[in-house]
Coordinates of N, CA and C in Angstrom, one line a residue:
X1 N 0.8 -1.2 0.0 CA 0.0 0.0 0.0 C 0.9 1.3 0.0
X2 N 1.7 1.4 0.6 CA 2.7 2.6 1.2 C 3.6 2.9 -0.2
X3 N 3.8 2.3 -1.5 CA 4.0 2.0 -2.5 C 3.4 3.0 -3.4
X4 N 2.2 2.5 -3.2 CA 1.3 3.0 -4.2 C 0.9 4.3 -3.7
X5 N 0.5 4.6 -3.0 CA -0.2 6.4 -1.9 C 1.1 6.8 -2.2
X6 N 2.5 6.5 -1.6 CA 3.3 7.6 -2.4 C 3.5 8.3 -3.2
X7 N 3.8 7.0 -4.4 CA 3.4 7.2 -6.1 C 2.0 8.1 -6.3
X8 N 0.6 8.2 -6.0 CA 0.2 9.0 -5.8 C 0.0 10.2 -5.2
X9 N 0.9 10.5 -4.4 CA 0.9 11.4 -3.3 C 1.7 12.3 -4.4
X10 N 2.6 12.2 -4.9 CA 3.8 12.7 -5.3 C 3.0 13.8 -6.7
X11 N 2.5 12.7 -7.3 CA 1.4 13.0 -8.2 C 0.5 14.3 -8.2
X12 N -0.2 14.0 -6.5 CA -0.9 15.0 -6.2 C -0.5 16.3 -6.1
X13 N 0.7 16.3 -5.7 CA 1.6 17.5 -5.2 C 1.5 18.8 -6.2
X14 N 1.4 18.0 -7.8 CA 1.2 19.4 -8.6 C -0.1 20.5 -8.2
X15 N -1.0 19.9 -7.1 CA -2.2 20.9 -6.7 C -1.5 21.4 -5.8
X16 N -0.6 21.9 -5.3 CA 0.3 22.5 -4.8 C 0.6 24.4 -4.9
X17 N 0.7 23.8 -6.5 CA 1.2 24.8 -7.4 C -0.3 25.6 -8.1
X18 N -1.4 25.9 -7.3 CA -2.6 26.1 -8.4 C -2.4 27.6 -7.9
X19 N -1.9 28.1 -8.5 CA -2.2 30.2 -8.2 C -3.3 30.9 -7.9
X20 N -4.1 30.1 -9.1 CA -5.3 31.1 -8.9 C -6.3 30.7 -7.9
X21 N -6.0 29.6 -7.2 CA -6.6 29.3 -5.8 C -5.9 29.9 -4.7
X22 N -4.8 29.7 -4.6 CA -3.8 30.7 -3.7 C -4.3 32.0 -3.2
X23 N -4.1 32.4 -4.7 CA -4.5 34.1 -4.5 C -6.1 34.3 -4.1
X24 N -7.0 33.4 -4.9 CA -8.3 34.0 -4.2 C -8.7 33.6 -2.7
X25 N -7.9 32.6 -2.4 CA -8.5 32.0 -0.7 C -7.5 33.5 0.0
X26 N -6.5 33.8 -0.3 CA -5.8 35.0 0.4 C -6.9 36.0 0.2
X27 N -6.9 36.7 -0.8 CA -8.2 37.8 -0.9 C -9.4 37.7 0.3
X28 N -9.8 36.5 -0.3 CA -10.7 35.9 0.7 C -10.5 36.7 2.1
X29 N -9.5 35.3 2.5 CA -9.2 35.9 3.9 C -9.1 37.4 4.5
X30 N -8.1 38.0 3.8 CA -7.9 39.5 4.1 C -8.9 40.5 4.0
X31 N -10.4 40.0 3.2 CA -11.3 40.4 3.2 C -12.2 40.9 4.3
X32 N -13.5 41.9 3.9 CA -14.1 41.8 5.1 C -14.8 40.9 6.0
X33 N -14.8 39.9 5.4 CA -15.6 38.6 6.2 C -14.4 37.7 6.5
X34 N -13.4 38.0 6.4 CA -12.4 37.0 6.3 C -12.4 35.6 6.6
X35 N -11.9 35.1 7.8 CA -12.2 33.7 7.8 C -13.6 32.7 7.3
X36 N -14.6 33.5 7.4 CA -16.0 33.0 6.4 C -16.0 32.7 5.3
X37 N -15.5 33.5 4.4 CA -15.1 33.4 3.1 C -14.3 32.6 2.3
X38 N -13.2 32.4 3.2 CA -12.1 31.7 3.2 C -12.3 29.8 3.4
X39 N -13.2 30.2 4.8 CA -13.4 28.7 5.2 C -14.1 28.1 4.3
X40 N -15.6 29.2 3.8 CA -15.9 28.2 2.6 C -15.7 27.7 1.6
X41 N -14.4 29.1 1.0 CA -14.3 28.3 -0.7 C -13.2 27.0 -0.4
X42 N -12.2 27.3 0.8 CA -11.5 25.9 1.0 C -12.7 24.6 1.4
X43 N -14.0 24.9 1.9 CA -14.8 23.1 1.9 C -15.5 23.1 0.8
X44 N -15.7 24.3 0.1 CA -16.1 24.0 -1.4 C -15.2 23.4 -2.1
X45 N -13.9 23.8 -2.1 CA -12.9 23.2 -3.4 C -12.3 22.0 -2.5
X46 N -12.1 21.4 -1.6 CA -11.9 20.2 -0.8 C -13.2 19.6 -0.9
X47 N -14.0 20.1 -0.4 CA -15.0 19.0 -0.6 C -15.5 18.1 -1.8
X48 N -15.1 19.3 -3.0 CA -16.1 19.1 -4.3 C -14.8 17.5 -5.0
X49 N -13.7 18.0 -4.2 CA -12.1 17.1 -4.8 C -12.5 15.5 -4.3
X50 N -12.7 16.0 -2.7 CA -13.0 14.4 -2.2 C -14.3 13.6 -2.3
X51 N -15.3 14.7 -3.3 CA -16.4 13.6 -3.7 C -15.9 13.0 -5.0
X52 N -14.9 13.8 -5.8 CA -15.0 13.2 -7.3 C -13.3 12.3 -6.8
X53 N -12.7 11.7 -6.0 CA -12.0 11.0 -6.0 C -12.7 9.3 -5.4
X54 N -13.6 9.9 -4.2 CA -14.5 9.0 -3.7 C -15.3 8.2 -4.6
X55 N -15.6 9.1 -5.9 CA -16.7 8.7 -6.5 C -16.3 7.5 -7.4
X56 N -14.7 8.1 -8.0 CA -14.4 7.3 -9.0 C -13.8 6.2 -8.4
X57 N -13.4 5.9 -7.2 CA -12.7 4.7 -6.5 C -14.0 3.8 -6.2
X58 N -15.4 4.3 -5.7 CA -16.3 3.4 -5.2 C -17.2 3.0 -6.7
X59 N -17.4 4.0 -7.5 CA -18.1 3.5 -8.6 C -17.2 2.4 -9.4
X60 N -15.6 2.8 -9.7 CA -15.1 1.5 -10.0 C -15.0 0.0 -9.7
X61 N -14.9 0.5 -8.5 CA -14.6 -1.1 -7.2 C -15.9 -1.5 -7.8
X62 N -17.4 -1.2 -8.0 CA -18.3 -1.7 -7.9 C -18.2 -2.3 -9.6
X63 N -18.5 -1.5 -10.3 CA -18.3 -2.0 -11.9 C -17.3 -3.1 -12.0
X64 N -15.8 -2.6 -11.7 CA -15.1 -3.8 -12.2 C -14.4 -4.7 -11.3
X65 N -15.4 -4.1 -9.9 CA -14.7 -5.1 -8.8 C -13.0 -4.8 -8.7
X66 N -12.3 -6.1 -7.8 CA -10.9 -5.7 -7.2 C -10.1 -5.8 -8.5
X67 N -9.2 -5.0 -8.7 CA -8.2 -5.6 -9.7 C -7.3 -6.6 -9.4
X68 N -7.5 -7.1 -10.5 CA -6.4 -8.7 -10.2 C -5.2 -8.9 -11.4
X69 N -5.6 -8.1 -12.5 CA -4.5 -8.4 -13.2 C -3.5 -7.1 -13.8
X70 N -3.3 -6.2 -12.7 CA -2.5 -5.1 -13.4 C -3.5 -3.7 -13.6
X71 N -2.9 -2.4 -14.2 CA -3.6 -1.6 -15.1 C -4.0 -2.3 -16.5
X72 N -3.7 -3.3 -17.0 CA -4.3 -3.4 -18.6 C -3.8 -2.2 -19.1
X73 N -4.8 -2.1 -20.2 CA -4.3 -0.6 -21.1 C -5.3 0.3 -20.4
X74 N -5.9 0.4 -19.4 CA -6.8 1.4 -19.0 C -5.9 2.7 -18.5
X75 N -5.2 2.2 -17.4 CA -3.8 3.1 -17.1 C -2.8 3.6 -18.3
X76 N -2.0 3.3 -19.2 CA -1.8 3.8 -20.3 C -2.1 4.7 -21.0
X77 N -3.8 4.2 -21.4 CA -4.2 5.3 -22.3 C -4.6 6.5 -21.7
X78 N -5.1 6.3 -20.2 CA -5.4 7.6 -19.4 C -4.0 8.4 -19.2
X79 N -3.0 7.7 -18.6 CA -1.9 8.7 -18.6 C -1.4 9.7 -19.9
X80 N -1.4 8.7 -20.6 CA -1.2 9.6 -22.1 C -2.2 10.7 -22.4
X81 N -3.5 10.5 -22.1 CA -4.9 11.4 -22.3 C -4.4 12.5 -21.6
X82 N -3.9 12.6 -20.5 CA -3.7 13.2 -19.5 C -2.4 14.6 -19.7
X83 N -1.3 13.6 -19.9 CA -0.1 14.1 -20.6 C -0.2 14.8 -21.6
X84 N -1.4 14.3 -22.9 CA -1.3 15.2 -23.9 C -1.7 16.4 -23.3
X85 N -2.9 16.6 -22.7 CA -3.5 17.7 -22.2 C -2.6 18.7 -21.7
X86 N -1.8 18.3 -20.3 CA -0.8 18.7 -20.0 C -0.6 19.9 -20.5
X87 N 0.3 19.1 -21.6 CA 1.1 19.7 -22.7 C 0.5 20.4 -23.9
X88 N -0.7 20.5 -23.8 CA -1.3 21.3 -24.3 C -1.5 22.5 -23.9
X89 N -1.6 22.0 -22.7 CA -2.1 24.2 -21.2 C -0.5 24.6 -21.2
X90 N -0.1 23.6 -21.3 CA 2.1 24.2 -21.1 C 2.1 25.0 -22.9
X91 N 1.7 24.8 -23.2 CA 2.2 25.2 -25.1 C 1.2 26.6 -25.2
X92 N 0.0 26.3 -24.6 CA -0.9 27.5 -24.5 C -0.8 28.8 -23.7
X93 N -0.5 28.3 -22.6 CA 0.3 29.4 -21.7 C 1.3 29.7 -22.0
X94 N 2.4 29.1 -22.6 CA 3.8 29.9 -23.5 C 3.5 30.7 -24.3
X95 N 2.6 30.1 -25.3 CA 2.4 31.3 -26.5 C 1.7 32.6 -25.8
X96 N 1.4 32.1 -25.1 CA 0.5 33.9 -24.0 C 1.1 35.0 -24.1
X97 N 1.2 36.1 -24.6 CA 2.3 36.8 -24.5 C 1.8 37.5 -22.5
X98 N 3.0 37.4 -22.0 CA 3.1 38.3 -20.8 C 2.5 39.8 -21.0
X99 N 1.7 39.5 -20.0 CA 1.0 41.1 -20.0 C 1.2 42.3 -19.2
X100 N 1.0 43.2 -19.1 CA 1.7 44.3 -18.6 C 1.4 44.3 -17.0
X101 N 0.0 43.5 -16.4 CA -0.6 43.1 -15.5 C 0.2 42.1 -14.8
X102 N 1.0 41.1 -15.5 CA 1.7 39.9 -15.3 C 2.6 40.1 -13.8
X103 N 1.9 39.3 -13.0 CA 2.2 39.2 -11.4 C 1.0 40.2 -10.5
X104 N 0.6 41.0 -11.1 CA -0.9 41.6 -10.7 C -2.3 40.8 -10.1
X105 N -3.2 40.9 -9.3 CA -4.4 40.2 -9.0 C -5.3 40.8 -10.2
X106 N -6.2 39.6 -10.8 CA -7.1 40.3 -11.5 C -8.1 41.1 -11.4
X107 N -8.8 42.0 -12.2 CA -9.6 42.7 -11.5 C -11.0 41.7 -11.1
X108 N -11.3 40.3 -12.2 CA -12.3 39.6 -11.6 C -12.2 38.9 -10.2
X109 N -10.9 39.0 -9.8 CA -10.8 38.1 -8.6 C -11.4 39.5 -7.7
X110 N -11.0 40.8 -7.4 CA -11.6 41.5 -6.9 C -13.0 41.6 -6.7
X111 N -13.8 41.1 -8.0 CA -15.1 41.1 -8.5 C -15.4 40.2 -7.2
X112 N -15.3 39.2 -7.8 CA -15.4 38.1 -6.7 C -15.3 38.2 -5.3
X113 N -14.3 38.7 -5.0 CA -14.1 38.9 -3.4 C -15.1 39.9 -3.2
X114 N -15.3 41.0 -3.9 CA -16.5 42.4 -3.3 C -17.9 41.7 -3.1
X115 N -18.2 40.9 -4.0 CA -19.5 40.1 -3.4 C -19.7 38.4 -2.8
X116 N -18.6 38.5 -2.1 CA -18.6 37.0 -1.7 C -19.3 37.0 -0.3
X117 N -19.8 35.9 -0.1 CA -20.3 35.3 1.2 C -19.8 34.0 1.1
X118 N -20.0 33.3 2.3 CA -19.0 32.1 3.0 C -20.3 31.1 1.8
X119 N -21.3 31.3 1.6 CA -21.8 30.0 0.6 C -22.0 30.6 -1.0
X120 N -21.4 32.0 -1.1 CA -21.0 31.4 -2.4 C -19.8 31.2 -2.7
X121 N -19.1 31.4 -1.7 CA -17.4 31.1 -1.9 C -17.1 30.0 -2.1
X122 N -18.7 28.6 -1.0 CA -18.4 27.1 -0.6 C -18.6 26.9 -2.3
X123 N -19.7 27.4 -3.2 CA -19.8 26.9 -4.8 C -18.7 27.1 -5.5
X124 N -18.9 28.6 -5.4 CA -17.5 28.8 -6.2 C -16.1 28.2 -6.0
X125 N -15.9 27.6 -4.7 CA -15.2 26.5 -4.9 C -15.1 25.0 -5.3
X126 N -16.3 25.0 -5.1 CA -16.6 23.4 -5.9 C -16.6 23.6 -7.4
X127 N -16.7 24.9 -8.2 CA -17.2 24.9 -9.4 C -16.1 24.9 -10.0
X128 N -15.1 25.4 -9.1 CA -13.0 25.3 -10.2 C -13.1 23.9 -9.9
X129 N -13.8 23.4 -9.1 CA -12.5 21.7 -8.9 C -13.0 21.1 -10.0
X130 N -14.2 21.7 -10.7 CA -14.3 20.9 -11.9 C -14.2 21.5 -13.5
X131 N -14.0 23.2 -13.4 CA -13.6 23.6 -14.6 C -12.4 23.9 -14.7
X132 N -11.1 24.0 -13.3 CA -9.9 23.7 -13.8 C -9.3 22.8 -14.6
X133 N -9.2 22.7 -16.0 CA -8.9 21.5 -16.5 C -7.4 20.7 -15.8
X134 N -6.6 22.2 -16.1 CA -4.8 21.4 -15.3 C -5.6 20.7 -14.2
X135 N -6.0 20.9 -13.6 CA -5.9 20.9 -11.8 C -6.2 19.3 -11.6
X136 N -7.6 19.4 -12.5 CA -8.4 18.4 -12.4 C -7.7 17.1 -13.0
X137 N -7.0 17.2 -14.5 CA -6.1 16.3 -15.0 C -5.1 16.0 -14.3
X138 N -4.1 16.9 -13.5 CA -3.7 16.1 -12.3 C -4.0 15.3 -10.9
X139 N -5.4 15.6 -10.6 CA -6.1 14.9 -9.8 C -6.1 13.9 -9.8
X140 N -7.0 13.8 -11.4 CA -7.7 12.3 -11.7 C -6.4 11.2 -12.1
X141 N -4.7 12.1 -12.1 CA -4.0 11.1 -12.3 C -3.4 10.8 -11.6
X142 N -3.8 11.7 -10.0 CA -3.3 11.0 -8.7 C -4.2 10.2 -8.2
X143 N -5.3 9.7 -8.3 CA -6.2 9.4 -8.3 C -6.4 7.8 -8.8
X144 N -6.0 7.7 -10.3 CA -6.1 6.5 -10.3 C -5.2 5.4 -10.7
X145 N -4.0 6.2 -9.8 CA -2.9 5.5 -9.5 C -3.3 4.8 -8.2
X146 N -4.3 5.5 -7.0 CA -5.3 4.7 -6.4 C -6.3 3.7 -6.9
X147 N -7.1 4.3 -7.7 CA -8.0 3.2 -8.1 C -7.9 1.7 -9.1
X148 N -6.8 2.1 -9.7 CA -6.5 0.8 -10.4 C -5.5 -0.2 -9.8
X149 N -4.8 0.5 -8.4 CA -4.0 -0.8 -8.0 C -4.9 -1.7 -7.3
X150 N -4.2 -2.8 -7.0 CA -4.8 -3.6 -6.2 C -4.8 -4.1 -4.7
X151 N -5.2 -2.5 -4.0 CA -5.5 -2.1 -2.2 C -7.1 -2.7 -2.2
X152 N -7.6 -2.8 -1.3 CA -8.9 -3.5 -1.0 C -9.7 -1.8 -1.2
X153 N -11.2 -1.7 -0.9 CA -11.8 -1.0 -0.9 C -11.5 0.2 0.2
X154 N -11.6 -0.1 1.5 CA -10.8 0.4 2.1 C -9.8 1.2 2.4
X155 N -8.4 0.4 1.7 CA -7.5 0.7 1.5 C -7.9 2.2 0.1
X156 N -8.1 2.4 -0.5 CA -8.3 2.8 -1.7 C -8.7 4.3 -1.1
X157 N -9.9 4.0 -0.4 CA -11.0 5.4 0.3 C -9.6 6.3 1.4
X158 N -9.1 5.5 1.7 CA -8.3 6.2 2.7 C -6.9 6.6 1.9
X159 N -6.6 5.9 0.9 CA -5.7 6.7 -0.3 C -5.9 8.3 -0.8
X160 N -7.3 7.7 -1.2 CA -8.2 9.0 -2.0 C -8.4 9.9 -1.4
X161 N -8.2 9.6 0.1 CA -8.5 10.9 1.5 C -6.7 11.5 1.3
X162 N -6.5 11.2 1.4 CA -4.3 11.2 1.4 C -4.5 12.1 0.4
X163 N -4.9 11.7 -0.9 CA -4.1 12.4 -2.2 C -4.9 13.6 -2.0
X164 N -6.6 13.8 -1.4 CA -7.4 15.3 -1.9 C -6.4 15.7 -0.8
X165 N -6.3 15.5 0.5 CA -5.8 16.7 1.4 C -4.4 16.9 0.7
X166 N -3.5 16.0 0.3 CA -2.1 16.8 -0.1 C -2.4 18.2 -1.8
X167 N -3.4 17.4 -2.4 CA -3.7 18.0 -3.5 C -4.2 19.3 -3.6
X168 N -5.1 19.4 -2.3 CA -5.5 20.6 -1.6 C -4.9 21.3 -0.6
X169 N -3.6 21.1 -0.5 CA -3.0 22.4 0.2 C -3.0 23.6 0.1
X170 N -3.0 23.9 -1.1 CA -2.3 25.1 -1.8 C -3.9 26.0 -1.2
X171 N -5.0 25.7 -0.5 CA -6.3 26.4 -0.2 C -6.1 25.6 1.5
X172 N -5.8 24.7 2.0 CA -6.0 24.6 3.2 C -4.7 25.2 3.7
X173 N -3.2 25.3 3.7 CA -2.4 26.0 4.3 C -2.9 27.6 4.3
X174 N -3.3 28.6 3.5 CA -3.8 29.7 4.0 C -4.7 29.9 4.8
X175 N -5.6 29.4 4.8 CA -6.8 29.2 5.8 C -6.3 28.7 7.4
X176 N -5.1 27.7 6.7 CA -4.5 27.3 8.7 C -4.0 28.7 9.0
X177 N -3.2 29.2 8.0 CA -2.2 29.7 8.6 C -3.3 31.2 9.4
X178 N -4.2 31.5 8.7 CA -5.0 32.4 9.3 C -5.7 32.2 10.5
X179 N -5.9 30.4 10.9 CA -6.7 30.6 12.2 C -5.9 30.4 13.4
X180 N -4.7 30.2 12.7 CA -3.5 29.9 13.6 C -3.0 30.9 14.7
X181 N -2.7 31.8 13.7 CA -1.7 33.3 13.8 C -3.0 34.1 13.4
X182 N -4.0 34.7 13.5 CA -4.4 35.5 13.1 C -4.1 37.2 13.4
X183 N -3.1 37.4 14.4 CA -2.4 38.5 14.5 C -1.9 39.3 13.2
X184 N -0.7 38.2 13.0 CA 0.3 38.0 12.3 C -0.5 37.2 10.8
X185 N -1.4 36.9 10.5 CA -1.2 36.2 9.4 C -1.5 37.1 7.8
X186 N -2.4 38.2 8.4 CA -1.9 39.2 6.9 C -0.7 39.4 6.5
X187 N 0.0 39.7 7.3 CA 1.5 40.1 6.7 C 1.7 38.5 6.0
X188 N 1.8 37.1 6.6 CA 2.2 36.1 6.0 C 1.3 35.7 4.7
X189 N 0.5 36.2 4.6 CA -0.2 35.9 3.6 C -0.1 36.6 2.6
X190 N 0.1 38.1 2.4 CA 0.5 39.0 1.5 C 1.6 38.8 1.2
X191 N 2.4 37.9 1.8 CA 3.8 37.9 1.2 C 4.0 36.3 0.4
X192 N 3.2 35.3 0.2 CA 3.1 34.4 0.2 C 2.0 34.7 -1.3
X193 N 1.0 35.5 -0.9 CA 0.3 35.9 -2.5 C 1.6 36.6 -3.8
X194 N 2.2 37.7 -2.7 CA 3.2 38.6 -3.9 C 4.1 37.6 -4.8
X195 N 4.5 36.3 -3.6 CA 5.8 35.6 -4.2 C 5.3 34.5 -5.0
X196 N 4.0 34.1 -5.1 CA 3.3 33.6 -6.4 C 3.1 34.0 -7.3
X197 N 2.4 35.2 -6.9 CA 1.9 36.2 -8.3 C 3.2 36.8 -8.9
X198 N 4.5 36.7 -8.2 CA 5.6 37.1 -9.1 C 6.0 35.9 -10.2
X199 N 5.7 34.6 -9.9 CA 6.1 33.7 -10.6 C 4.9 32.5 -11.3
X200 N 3.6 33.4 -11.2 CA 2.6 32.8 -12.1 C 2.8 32.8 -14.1
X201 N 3.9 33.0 -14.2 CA 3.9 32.6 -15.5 C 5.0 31.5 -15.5
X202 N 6.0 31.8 -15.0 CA 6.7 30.4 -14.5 C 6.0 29.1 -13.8
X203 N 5.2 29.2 -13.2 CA 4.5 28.2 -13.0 C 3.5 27.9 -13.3
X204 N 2.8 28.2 -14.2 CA 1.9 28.1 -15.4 C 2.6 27.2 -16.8
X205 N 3.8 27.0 -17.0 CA 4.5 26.5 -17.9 C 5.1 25.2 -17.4
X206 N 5.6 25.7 -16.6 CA 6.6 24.3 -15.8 C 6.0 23.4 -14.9
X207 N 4.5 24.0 -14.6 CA 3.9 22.9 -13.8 C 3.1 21.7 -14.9
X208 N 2.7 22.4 -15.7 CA 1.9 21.2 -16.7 C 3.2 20.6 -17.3
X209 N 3.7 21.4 -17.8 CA 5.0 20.3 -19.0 C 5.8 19.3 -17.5
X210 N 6.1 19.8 -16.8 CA 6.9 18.5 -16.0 C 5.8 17.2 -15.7
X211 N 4.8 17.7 -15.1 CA 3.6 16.7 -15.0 C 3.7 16.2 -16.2
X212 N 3.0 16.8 -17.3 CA 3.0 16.1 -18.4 C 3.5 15.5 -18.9
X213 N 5.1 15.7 -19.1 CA 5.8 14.8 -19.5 C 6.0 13.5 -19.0
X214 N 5.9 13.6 -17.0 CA 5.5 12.1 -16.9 C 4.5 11.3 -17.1
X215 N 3.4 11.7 -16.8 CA 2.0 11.0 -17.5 C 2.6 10.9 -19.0
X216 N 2.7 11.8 -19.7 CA 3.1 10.8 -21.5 C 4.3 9.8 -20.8
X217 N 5.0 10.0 -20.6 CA 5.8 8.7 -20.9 C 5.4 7.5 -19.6
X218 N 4.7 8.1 -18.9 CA 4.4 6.4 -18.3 C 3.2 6.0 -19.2
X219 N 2.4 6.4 -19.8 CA 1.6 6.3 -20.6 C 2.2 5.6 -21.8
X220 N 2.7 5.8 -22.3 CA 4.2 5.7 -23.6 C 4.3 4.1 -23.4
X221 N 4.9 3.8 -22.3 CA 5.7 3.0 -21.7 C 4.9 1.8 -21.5
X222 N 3.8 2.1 -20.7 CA 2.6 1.3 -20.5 C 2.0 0.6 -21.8
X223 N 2.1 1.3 -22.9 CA 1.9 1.0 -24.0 C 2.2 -0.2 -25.1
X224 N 3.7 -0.2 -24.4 CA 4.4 -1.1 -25.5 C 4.2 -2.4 -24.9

């Protein structure tokens, strides 16, 4: 087991790297409702992650029962699926030309923040876990490096619990760090948004193509 949760943990990690969750759970917070706003869109975008990891481990187990003989080509062609994508948002975000805004908050994220309350923050966080394409294509490939091995049912749910909370850091560490320290946590948090937003085009690039490249070639690989 300890095997496999790794290999997917490691996987998950690229939700680590999601910016434009970063910066709006900070906004959030620093906002007038602060921790309200905050708390929600983090159990909206956690929550919405550990139903669709939940979902796909217990609807599989049930369809194709335990696995007994490997990934087959189901693992393959998903990693490749995955990979291409990848590397598709890495090629797309290069050609982007940098904008004069580039490391700036947007002005919709302000939008957002000026009319938020703690339940539309909880939707509006459930609604990226599923129209981020990166985010999501890394998920579902930490994900079913859980569901296709062969851990019992059990074992699997409590995988799929591992990979959303590591995958979901990048919205539950601002949120700690505010109920923690709330003296002190604006200052940590404005400096933790600046040093992202200085390097959101760098990690807009390098986080899909590294990901990607391993999904294609374990995909690749899987193949032959």
């Amino acid at each position: 087991m300890l095997a496999v949760v790794l290999q997917a943990l490691v996987l998950a990690s690229g939700g680590i790297f999601s910016v434009g969750s970063i910066t709006l759970v900070i906004l959030l917070l620093i906002s007038e409702r602060g921790w309200q706003n905050g708390l929600g869109y983090m159990l909206g975008y956690t929550g919405a992650y550990t139903l669709i990891g939940a979902s796909i481990v217990l609807l599989g187990y049930r369809a194709a029962g335990p696995v007994a003989d490997g990934d087959g080509i189901l693992a393959p062609v998903l990693f490749t699926t995955l990979g291409l994508i990848l590397l598709y948002i890495t090629q797309r975000n290069w050609r982007r030309p940098p904008s004069e805004a580039d490391g700036e908050t947007s002005p919709r994220l302000f939008a957002i923040v000026d009319r938020a309350t703690p339940w539309k923050t909880f939707a509006f966080g459930a609604l990226i876990s599923v129209i981020n394409f990166k985010n999501l294509a890394i998920f579902l490939s930490a994900i079913s490096v859980i569901h296709l091995s062969t851990l019992a049912l059990a074992e699997k749910l409590a995988g799929a619990l591992m990979v959303t909370l590591v995958f979901c850091l990048s919205v539950i560490v601002p949120v700690g760090i505010y109920l923690l320290i709330p003296r002190r946590a604006s200052e940590a948090l404005n400096w933790i948004k600046r040093t992202i937003e200085a390097r959101r085009r760098a990690i807009g690039i390098w986080v899909p193509l590294v990901f990607g490249l391993i999904f294609l070639a374990r995909g690749i690989s899987g193949l032959r």
